[in-house]
mmCIF file of C-alpha atoms in Angstrom:
data_model
loop_
_atom_site.group_PDB
_atom_site.id
_atom_site.type_symbol
_atom_site.label_atom_id
_atom_site.label_comp_id
_atom_site.label_asym_id
_atom_site.label_seq_id
_atom_site.Cartn_x
_atom_site.Cartn_y
_atom_site.Cartn_z
ATOM 1 C CA MET A 12 105.186 181.424 97.056
ATOM 2 C CA ILE A 13 107.292 178.396 98.031
ATOM 3 C CA SER A 14 105.420 177.370 101.519
ATOM 4 C CA SER A 15 102.402 177.274 99.221
ATOM 5 C CA GLU A 16 104.199 175.005 96.954
ATOM 6 C CA ILE A 17 105.420 172.992 99.846
ATOM 7 C CA ALA A 18 102.077 172.528 101.003
ATOM 8 C CA ILE A 19 100.473 171.149 97.974
ATOM 9 C CA TRP A 20 103.077 168.542 97.625
ATOM 10 C CA ILE A 21 103.122 167.660 101.355
ATOM 11 C CA GLY A 22 98.851 167.585 100.672
ATOM 12 C CA SER A 23 99.506 165.247 97.611
ATOM 13 C CA LEU A 24 101.934 162.681 99.294
ATOM 14 C CA SER A 25 99.533 162.725 101.884
ATOM 15 C CA THR A 26 96.371 161.747 99.592
ATOM 16 C CA LEU A 27 99.290 159.372 98.012
ATOM 17 C CA GLY A 28 99.846 157.814 101.145
ATOM 18 C CA ALA A 29 95.997 157.458 102.185
ATOM 19 C CA PHE A 30 95.579 155.734 98.538
ATOM 20 C CA ILE A 31 98.397 153.367 98.858
ATOM 21 C CA VAL A 32 97.543 152.273 102.810
ATOM 22 C CA THR A 33 93.580 151.785 101.512
ATOM 23 C CA PHE A 34 94.435 149.869 98.433
ATOM 24 C CA THR A 35 96.929 147.776 100.809
ATOM 25 C CA GLN A 36 94.118 147.141 103.326
ATOM 26 C CA ILE A 37 91.530 145.990 100.574
ATOM 27 C CA LYS A 38 94.295 144.078 98.825
ATOM 28 C CA ILE A 39 94.837 142.104 102.094
ATOM 29 C CA GLU A 40 91.372 141.983 102.863
ATOM 30 C CA LEU A 41 90.238 139.988 99.448
ATOM 31 C CA THR A 42 93.127 138.031 99.900
ATOM 32 C CA SER A 43 91.583 136.822 103.544
ATOM 33 C CA ARG A 44 88.386 136.570 102.036
ATOM 34 C CA ILE A 45 89.577 134.364 99.143
ATOM 35 C CA LYS A 46 91.388 131.917 101.782
ATOM 36 C CA ARG A 47 88.258 131.476 104.279
ATOM 37 C CA GLU A 48 86.048 131.076 101.509
ATOM 38 C CA LYS A 49 88.180 127.899 99.671
ATOM 39 C CA GLN A 50 88.107 126.747 103.457
ATOM 40 C CA GLU A 51 84.837 126.742 104.169
ATOM 41 C CA PHE A 52 84.116 125.141 100.571
ATOM 42 C CA LYS A 53 86.554 122.292 101.660
ATOM 43 C CA GLN A 54 84.948 122.111 105.052
ATOM 44 C CA ILE A 55 81.577 122.044 102.763
ATOM 45 C CA GLU A 56 82.686 119.436 100.432
ATOM 46 C CA LEU A 57 84.118 117.025 103.375
ATOM 47 C CA TYR A 58 81.563 117.279 105.037
ATOM 48 C CA GLN A 59 79.619 113.923 104.192
ATOM 49 C CA ALA A 60 83.059 112.108 102.942
ATOM 50 C CA SER A 61 84.683 112.717 106.441
ATOM 51 C CA LYS A 62 81.880 110.690 108.303
ATOM 52 C CA ILE A 63 82.235 107.420 105.883
ATOM 53 C CA SER A 64 84.434 104.906 107.186
ATOM 54 C CA GLY A 65 85.796 101.284 107.885
ATOM 55 C CA TRP A 66 87.376 98.608 110.373
ATOM 56 C CA LEU A 67 88.268 95.191 111.441
ATOM 57 C CA HIS A 68 85.208 93.328 112.837
ATOM 58 C CA ILE A 69 86.340 91.812 116.094
ATOM 59 C CA GLY A 70 83.735 88.672 116.696
ATOM 60 C CA ASN A 71 83.159 87.818 113.704
ATOM 61 C CA SER A 72 80.785 84.680 113.591
ATOM 62 C CA ILE A 73 81.112 83.893 109.894
ATOM 63 C CA PRO A 74 82.983 81.011 109.554
ATOM 64 C CA ASN A 75 86.042 80.987 107.442
ATOM 65 C CA CYS A 76 85.876 84.653 106.816
ATOM 66 C CA THR A 77 87.309 88.182 107.610
ATOM 67 C CA SER A 78 84.542 90.670 108.111
ATOM 68 C CA PHE A 79 84.503 94.504 108.246
ATOM 69 C CA ILE A 80 82.025 96.917 109.275
ATOM 70 C CA ILE A 81 81.506 99.834 106.653
ATOM 71 C CA HIS A 82 80.158 102.965 108.776
ATOM 72 C CA ASN A 83 78.119 105.742 106.908
ATOM 73 C CA GLY A 84 77.932 108.316 110.115
ATOM 74 C CA SER A 85 76.339 110.821 107.581
ATOM 75 C CA GLU A 86 72.542 111.349 107.341
ATOM 76 C CA LEU A 87 72.471 110.513 103.796
ATOM 77 C CA PRO A 88 73.394 107.564 101.606
ATOM 78 C CA ILE A 89 76.146 106.987 99.797
ATOM 79 C CA TYR A 90 76.699 105.461 96.382
ATOM 80 C CA ASN A 91 78.377 103.108 93.808
ATOM 81 C CA VAL A 92 80.476 101.694 97.041
ATOM 82 C CA VAL A 93 83.008 99.238 96.589
ATOM 83 C CA ALA A 94 84.784 97.548 99.463
ATOM 84 C CA SER A 95 88.339 96.126 98.633
ATOM 85 C CA LEU A 96 90.110 94.167 101.712
ATOM 86 C CA VAL A 97 93.688 94.765 101.483
ATOM 87 C CA ILE A 98 96.881 93.914 103.231
ATOM 88 C CA TYR A 99 98.781 96.634 105.314
ATOM 89 C CA SER A 100 101.510 94.646 106.808
ATOM 90 C CA GLY A 101 102.827 91.778 104.302
ATOM 91 C CA SER A 102 103.000 90.670 100.816
ATOM 92 C CA GLY A 103 99.412 91.248 99.009
ATOM 93 C CA PRO A 104 98.207 94.376 97.661
ATOM 94 C CA HIS A 105 98.583 97.298 99.664
ATOM 95 C CA SER A 106 95.314 99.734 97.921
ATOM 96 C CA SER A 107 92.202 99.283 95.861
ATOM 97 C CA GLU A 108 93.781 99.701 92.983
ATOM 98 C CA GLU A 109 96.377 96.921 93.698
ATOM 99 C CA VAL A 110 93.397 95.150 94.196
ATOM 100 C CA ARG A 111 91.928 95.582 90.588
ATOM 101 C CA SER A 112 95.372 95.192 89.129
ATOM 102 C CA LEU A 113 95.823 91.838 90.884
ATOM 103 C CA GLU A 114 91.926 90.695 89.846
ATOM 104 C CA LYS A 115 92.493 91.445 86.161
ATOM 105 C CA LYS A 116 95.975 89.431 86.288
ATOM 106 C CA ALA A 117 94.244 86.745 87.827
ATOM 107 C CA GLY A 118 90.594 87.174 86.015
ATOM 108 C CA ASN A 119 88.990 86.487 89.457
ATOM 109 C CA TYR A 120 86.609 89.359 89.778
ATOM 110 C CA LEU A 121 84.930 90.317 92.903
ATOM 111 C CA TYR A 122 87.175 87.624 94.811
ATOM 112 C CA LEU A 123 88.902 90.443 97.269
ATOM 113 C CA ARG A 124 86.067 93.208 96.653
ATOM 114 C CA LYS A 125 82.712 93.476 97.155
ATOM 115 C CA ALA A 126 80.484 96.392 95.450
ATOM 116 C CA SER A 127 76.708 97.994 96.506
ATOM 117 C CA SER A 128 75.097 100.543 94.680
ATOM 118 C CA SER A 129 74.157 102.350 97.861
ATOM 119 C CA VAL A 130 75.360 102.181 101.650
ATOM 120 C CA PRO A 131 72.456 104.080 103.989
ATOM 121 C CA PRO A 132 73.491 105.524 107.101
ATOM 122 C CA GLY A 133 74.357 103.345 109.735
ATOM 123 C CA SER A 134 76.791 100.158 110.002
ATOM 124 C CA ARG A 135 77.261 97.427 107.405
ATOM 125 C CA ILE A 136 79.269 94.170 107.676
ATOM 126 C CA VAL A 137 80.855 92.883 104.699
ATOM 127 C CA SER A 138 82.718 89.587 104.657
ATOM 128 C CA PHE A 139 85.542 87.841 102.628
ATOM 129 C CA GLU A 140 86.849 84.677 102.541
ATOM 130 C CA ASN A 141 90.105 83.718 104.647
ATOM 131 C CA SER A 142 91.734 82.839 101.630
ATOM 132 C CA TRP A 143 93.976 86.032 101.722
ATOM 133 C CA GLY A 144 96.031 84.780 104.919
ATOM 134 C CA GLY A 145 99.544 84.542 105.001
ATOM 135 C CA MET A 146 102.656 84.668 107.450
ATOM 136 C CA SER A 147 102.794 88.278 108.841
ATOM 137 C CA ARG A 148 99.903 89.861 107.143
ATOM 138 C CA LYS A 149 97.187 92.290 108.330
ATOM 139 C CA PRO A 150 94.134 93.140 106.653
ATOM 140 C CA GLY A 151 92.696 96.438 106.009
ATOM 141 C CA ILE A 152 89.477 98.097 104.239
ATOM 142 C CA GLU A 153 89.262 100.538 101.715
ATOM 143 C CA ILE A 154 86.332 102.346 100.795
ATOM 144 C CA ALA A 155 85.633 103.893 97.449
ATOM 145 C CA PHE A 156 82.060 106.019 97.144
ATOM 146 C CA THR A 157 80.695 108.751 95.841
ATOM 147 C CA ASP A 158 78.676 111.220 97.829
ATOM 148 C CA THR A 159 75.453 113.126 97.939
ATOM 149 C CA ASN A 160 77.199 115.788 95.675
ATOM 150 C CA GLY A 161 78.563 113.864 93.347
ATOM 151 C CA ILE A 162 81.938 113.598 94.569
ATOM 152 C CA HIS A 163 84.378 110.461 93.989
ATOM 153 C CA TRP A 164 86.443 109.532 97.484
ATOM 154 C CA ILE A 165 88.347 106.514 98.555
ATOM 155 C CA ARG A 166 88.694 105.702 102.433
ATOM 156 C CA ARG A 167 92.263 104.559 102.675
ATOM 157 C CA HIS A 168 92.994 101.549 105.174
ATOM 158 C CA ASN A 169 95.025 104.149 106.924
ATOM 159 C CA GLY A 170 92.044 106.875 107.411
ATOM 160 C CA LYS A 171 93.169 108.870 104.820
ATOM 161 C CA LEU A 172 90.490 110.710 102.549
ATOM 162 C CA ASP A 173 91.194 110.879 98.735
ATOM 163 C CA LYS A 174 89.647 112.188 96.027
ATOM 164 C CA ILE A 175 89.270 110.089 92.778
ATOM 165 C CA PRO A 176 88.490 111.248 89.340
ATOM 166 C CA VAL A 177 85.739 109.355 88.328
ATOM 167 C CA ASP A 178 83.001 106.533 89.645
ATOM 168 C CA PRO A 179 84.207 104.224 91.979
ATOM 169 C CA ILE A 180 82.715 101.434 89.963
ATOM 170 C CA ARG A 181 84.644 102.748 86.722
ATOM 171 C CA PHE A 182 87.964 103.763 88.946
ATOM 172 C CA LEU A 183 88.162 100.550 90.201
ATOM 173 C CA GLU A 184 87.060 98.525 86.716
ATOM 174 C CA VAL A 185 84.381 96.216 88.761
ATOM 175 C CA PRO A 186 82.321 94.096 86.360
ATOM 176 C CA VAL A 187 79.131 95.274 85.120
ATOM 177 C CA PRO A 188 76.439 94.556 86.190
ATOM 178 C CA TYR A 189 77.365 93.639 89.724
ATOM 179 C CA SER A 190 75.212 92.104 92.571
ATOM 180 C CA ASP A 191 74.892 94.305 95.861
ATOM 181 C CA SER A 192 77.422 92.439 97.737
ATOM 182 C CA PHE A 193 76.416 93.948 101.575
#
């Protein structure tokens, strides 16, 4: 009698142990799957935006201008593009947002930024007047745009890619209507 009760207890504990191990394994697999799906979604989300870049155009042939190359390395156009000349070394606006604030104070819109409704795949040159210069100043470019998924981004002068909450034209308060500048 006692041995049969012990056998029942051992069987019950074994079943409980198997249930706990199975439940734990299911939870681990589910957590792993969710993490993997989030990473895949992020890669898909970044696919087009990661292929947008800009740099200083060496050998510029436009007198009294500083030119940059905006490169859309994706297969699709980008929209509502705002290119801002920033100063990454020395005094001056260090971000697109600082350019916006400076232009609002000065009342001189689109002086350090240019806008275009779209940029197709390939490279474009955008030029700014050489009035930004000063001791130890070094120019860079920031590119705000909307990708074909409707996600809004800014490619910072240092290469970092930041999401922005609204369309670049609204985010950077570009006066509308604007003429395509590049």
